[in-house]
Coordinates of C-alpha atoms in Angstrom, one line a residue:
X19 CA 34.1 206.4 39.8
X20 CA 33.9 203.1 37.1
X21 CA 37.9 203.0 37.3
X22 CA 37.6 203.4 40.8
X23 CA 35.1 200.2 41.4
X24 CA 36.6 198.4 39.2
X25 CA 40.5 198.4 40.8
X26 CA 38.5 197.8 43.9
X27 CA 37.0 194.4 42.7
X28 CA 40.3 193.5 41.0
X29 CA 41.8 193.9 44.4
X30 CA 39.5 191.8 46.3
X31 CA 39.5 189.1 43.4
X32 CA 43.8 189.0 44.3
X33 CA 43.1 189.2 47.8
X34 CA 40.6 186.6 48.0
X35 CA 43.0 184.1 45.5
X36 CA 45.7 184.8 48.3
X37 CA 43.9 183.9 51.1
X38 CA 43.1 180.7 49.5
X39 CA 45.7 179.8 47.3
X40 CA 43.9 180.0 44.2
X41 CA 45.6 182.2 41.5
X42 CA 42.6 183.8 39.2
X43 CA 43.3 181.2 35.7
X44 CA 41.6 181.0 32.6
X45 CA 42.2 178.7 29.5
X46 CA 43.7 181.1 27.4
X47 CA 47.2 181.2 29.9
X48 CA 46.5 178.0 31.1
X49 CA 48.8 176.6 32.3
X50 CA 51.2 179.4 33.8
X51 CA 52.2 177.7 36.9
X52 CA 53.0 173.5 37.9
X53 CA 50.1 171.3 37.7
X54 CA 50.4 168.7 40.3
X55 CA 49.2 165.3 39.5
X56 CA 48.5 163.3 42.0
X57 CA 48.6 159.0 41.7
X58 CA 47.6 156.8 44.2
X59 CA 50.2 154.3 44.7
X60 CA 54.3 153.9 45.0
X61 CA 56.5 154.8 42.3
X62 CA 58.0 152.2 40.8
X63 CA 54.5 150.9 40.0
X64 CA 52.3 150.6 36.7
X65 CA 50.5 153.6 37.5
X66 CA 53.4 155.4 38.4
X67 CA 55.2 154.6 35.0
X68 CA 52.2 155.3 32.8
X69 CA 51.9 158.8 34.8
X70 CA 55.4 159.8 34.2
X71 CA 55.6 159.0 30.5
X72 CA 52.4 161.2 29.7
X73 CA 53.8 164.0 32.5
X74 CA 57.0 164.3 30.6
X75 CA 55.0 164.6 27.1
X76 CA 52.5 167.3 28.8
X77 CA 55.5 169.2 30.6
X78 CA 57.2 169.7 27.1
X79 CA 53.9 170.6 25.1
X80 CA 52.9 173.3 27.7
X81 CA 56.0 174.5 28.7
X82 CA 54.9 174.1 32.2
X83 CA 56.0 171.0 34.5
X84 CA 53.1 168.3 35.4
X85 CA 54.8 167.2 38.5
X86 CA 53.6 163.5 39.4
X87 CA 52.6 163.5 43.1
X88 CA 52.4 159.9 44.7
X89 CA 50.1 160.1 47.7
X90 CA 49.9 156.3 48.6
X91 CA 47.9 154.4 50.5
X92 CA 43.9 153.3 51.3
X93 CA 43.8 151.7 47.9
X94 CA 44.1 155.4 46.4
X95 CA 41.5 157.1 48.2
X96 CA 43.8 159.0 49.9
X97 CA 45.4 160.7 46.3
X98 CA 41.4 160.9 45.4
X99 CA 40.0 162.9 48.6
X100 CA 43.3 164.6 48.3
X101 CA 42.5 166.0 44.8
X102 CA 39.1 166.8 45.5
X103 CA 39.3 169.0 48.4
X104 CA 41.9 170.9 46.1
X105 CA 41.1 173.9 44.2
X106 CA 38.9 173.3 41.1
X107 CA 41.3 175.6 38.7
X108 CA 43.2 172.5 36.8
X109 CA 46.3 172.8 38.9
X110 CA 45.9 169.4 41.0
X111 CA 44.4 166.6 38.3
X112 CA 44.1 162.9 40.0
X113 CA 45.2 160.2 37.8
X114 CA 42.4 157.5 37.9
X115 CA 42.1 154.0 37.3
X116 CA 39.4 151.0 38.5
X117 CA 40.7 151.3 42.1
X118 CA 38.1 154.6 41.4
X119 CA 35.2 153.2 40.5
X120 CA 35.8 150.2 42.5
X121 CA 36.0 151.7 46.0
X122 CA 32.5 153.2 45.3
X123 CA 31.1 150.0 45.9
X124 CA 34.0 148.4 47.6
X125 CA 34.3 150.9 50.9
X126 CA 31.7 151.1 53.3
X127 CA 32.7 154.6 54.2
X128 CA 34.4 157.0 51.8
X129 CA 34.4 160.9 52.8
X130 CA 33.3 162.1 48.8
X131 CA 31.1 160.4 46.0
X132 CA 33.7 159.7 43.2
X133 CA 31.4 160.6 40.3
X134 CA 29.6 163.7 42.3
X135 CA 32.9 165.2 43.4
X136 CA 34.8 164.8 40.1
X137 CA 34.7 165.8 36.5
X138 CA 36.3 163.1 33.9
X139 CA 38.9 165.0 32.3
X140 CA 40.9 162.6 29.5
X141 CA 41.0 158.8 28.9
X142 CA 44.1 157.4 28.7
X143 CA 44.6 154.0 27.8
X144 CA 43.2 150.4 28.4
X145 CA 45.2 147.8 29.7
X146 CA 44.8 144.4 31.1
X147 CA 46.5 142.9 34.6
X148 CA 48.5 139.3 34.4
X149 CA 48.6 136.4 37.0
X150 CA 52.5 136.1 37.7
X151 CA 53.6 133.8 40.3
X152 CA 56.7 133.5 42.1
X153 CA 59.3 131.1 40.5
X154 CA 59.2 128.4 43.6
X155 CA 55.7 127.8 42.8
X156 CA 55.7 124.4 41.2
X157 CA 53.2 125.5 38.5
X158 CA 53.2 126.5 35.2
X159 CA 49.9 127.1 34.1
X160 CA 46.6 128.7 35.2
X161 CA 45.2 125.1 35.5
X162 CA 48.1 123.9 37.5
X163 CA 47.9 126.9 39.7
X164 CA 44.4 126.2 40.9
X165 CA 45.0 122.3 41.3
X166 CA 47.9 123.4 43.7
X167 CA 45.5 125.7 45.6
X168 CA 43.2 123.0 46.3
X169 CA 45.8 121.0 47.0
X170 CA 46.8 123.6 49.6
X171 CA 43.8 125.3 51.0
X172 CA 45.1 128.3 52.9
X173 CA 48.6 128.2 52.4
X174 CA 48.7 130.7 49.2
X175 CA 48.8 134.5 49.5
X176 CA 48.1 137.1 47.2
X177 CA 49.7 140.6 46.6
X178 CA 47.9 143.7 45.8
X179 CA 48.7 147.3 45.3
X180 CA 45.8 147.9 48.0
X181 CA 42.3 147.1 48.7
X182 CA 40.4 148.2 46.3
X183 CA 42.3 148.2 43.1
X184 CA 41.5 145.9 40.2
X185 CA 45.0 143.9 41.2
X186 CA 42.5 143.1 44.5
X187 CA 39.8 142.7 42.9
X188 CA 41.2 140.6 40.1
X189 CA 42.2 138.0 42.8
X190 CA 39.0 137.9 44.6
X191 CA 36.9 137.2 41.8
X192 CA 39.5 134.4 40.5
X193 CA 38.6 132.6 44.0
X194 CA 35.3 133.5 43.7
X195 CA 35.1 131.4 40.4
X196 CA 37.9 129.1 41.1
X197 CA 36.3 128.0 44.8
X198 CA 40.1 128.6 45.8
X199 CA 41.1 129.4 49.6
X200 CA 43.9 132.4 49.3
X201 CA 44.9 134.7 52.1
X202 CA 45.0 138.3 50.7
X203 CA 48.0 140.5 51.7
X204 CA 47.6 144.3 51.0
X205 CA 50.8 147.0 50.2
X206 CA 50.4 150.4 49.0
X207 CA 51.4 149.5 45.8
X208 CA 52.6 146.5 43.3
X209 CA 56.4 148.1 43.8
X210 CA 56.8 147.0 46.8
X211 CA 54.8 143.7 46.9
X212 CA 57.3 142.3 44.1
X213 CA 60.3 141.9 45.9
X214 CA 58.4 139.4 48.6
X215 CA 56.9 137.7 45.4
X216 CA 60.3 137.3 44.3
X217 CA 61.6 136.1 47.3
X218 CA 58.2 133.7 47.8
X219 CA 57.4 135.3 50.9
X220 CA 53.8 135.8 48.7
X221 CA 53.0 133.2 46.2
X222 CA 51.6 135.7 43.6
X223 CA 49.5 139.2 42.3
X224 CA 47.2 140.0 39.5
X225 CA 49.0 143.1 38.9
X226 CA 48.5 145.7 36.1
X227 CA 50.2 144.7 32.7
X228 CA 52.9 147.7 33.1
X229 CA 55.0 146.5 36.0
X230 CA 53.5 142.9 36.1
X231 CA 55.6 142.8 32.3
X232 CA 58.7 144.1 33.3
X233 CA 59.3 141.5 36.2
X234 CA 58.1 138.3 33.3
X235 CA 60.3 140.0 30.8
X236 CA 63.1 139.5 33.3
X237 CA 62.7 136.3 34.8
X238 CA 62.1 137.4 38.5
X239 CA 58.4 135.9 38.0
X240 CA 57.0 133.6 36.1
X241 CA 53.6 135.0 34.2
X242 CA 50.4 132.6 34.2
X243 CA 47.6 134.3 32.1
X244 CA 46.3 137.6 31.3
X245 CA 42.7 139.1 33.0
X246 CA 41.5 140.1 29.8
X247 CA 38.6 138.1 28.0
X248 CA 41.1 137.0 25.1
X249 CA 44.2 137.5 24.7
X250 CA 46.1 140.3 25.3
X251 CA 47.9 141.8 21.8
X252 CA 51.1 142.7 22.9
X253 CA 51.7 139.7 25.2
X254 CA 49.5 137.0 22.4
X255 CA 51.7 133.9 23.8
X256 CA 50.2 134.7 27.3
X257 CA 46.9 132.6 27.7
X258 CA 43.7 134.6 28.7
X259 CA 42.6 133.3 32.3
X260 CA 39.1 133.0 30.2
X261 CA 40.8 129.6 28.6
X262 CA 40.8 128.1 31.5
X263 CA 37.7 129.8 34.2
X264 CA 35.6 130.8 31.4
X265 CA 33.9 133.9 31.8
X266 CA 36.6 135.4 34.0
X267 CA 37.6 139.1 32.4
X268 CA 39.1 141.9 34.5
X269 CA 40.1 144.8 32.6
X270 CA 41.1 148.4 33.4
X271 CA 41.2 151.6 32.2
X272 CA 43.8 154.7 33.2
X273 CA 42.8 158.6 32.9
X274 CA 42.2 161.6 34.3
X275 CA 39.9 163.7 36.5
X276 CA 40.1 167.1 38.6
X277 CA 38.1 168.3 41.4
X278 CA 34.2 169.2 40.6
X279 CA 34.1 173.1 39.6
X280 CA 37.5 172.7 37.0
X281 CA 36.6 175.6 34.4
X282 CA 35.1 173.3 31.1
X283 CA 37.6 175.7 29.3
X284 CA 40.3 174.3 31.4
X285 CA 39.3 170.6 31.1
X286 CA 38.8 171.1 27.1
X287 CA 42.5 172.2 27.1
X288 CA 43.8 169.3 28.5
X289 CA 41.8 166.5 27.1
X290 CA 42.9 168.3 23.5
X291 CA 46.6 168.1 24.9
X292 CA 46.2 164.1 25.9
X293 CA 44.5 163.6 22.7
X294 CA 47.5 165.0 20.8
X295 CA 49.6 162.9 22.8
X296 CA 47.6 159.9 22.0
X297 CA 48.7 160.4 18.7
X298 CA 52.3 160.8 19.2
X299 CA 54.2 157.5 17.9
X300 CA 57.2 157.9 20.2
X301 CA 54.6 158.4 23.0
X302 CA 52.2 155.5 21.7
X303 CA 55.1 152.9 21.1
X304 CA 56.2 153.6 24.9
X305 CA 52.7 152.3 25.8
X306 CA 52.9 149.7 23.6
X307 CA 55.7 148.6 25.5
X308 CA 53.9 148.5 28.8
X309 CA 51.0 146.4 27.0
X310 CA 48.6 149.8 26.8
X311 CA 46.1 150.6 24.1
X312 CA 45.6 153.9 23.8
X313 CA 41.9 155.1 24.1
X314 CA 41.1 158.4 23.7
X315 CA 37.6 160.3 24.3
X316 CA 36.0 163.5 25.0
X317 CA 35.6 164.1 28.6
X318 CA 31.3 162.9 28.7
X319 CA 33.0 159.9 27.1
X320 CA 35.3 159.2 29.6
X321 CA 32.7 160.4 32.2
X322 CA 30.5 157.4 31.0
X323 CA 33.2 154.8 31.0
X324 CA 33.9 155.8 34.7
X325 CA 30.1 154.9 35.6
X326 CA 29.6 152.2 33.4
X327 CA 33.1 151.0 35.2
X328 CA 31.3 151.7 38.8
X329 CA 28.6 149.4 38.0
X330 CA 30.3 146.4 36.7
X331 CA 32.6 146.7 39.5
X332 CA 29.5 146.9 42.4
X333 CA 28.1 143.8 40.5
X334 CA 31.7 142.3 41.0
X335 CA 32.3 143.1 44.5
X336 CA 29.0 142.0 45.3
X337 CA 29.1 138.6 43.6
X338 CA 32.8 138.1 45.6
X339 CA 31.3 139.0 49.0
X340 CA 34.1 141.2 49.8
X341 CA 34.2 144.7 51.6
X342 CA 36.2 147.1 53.3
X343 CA 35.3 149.2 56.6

């Protein structure tokens, strides 16, 4: 009769996991299937590239592809709700950055609560963005660059991978501080704002140090200062933006998160896995190239950054005046 009952349960435990597309998982097989991670933003883009490297190390360590999933667009919010309404058994993990935290505050109307609706997962690294400006500009430093937008009320525009990202946000609080006028001009993602920067179409973006390096390394911009409150360590001949607009920092942070109910089991593997990769010089001097620091934490330590990020951010948004229906 036990037998019986039991076959009966394990039958309607399948079932059930068929009907809605949740395999039964556990951290001991974990994974045994793809884990799709989805990003916010374009490939091609500092997110993107940071996403890929790690996926490639995670695919090989587990044996098991981490697929990167871009759903663009809404400053990322449309990867984040996407991620949340997915099953909570560690196959969909959402790549996060300060576009997270910022939209909190940012957005008068999001369908989840970020911090409620998540659990932090695995810190990646920190990194800072860079002010790059389009080669016709007729400036060559940060100082320069404001005395032309004064010069010019109105007539510069600003890039960003999306409203609500740090790029975004960077920008506003520069005008904020600056008292500049600049018009700001959303895409869903710094990939394909460049080639209008390039071609002057937009003046300029405070993009993330990944892809905002690449273009300065190869002459199709022309970089102006780093968002961080000093300078930046791999890029120490770039000028902090605080040398000139003192008290101006902006720096972000990349990691990752899964829908609320992930098994703890499940999120222990992974944040062991991206701590072991955070110790992997091939891996390290590939984010080093990007201009990342690695920073790893336990999950409640990457769970605190995330709100601690969420507050500074609402204090930011708040003191720029800025918002989003």
């Amino acid at each position: 009769m036990f037998a019986l009952i039991r076959t009966a349960l394990f039958g309607l435990v399948c079932l059930t996991s068929i009907l809605t597309g949740v395999a039964p998982s556990s951290a001991a097989d974990y994974p045994n299937r793809p884990v799709r991670w989805l990003i916010g933003f374009a490939a091609g883009g500092p997110v993107d590239i940071v996403a890929r490297i790690l996926s490639q190390w995670l695919s090989d360590h587990f044996g098991q592809q981490f697929i990167v999933e871009n759903r663009t667009g809404s400053g990322g919010n449309i990867a984040a709700a996407a991620a949340i309404s997915s099953p909570p058994d560690g196959y969909t993990l959402l790549f996060v950055a300060p576009n997270n935290a910022i939209s909190t505050s940012l957005y008068k109307k999001l369908p989840y609560d970020f911090i409620r609706d998540t659990v932090p997962v695995a810190s990646i690294m920190q990194l800072t963005n860079m002010l790059v400006v389009s080669n016709a500009m007729p400036v060559k430093t940060v100082q320069e660059f404001i005395d032309y937008c004064k010069a010019n009320p109105g007539t510069v525009s600003y890039a960003s991978s999306g409203n609500g990202t740090s790029v975004h946000m960077s920008a506003e609080l520069f005008k904020a501080m600056t008292r500049i006028d600049m018009v700001h001009v959303p895409y869903r993602g710094s990939a394909l704002a460049f080639p209008d920067i390039i071609s002057n179409k937009v003046q300029l973006i405070f993009d993330n140090l990944p892809s905002a390096l690449e273009q300065a390394r190869g002459g199709s911009v022309r970089a102006l200062g780093v968002t961080s409150p000093r300078r930046w360590p791999s890029v120490p001949d770039i000028p902090a933006i605080a040398e000139t607009v003192p008290g101006f920092e902006s720096v972000g942070f990349y990691g990752i998160s899964a829908p609320k109910g992930t098994p703890p089991e499940i999120v222990d593997v992974l944040n062991k896995a991206v701590g072991e990769a955070l110790k992997d010089p091939k891996l390290v001097a590939r984010l080093a190239d990007v201009g990342g620091i690695p920073k790893p934490m336990t999950p409640a330590e990457f769970g605190k950054l995330v709100a601690d990020e969420t507050e500074k951010w609402r204090k930011v948004v708040e003191f720029a005046g800025v918002s989003v229906d």
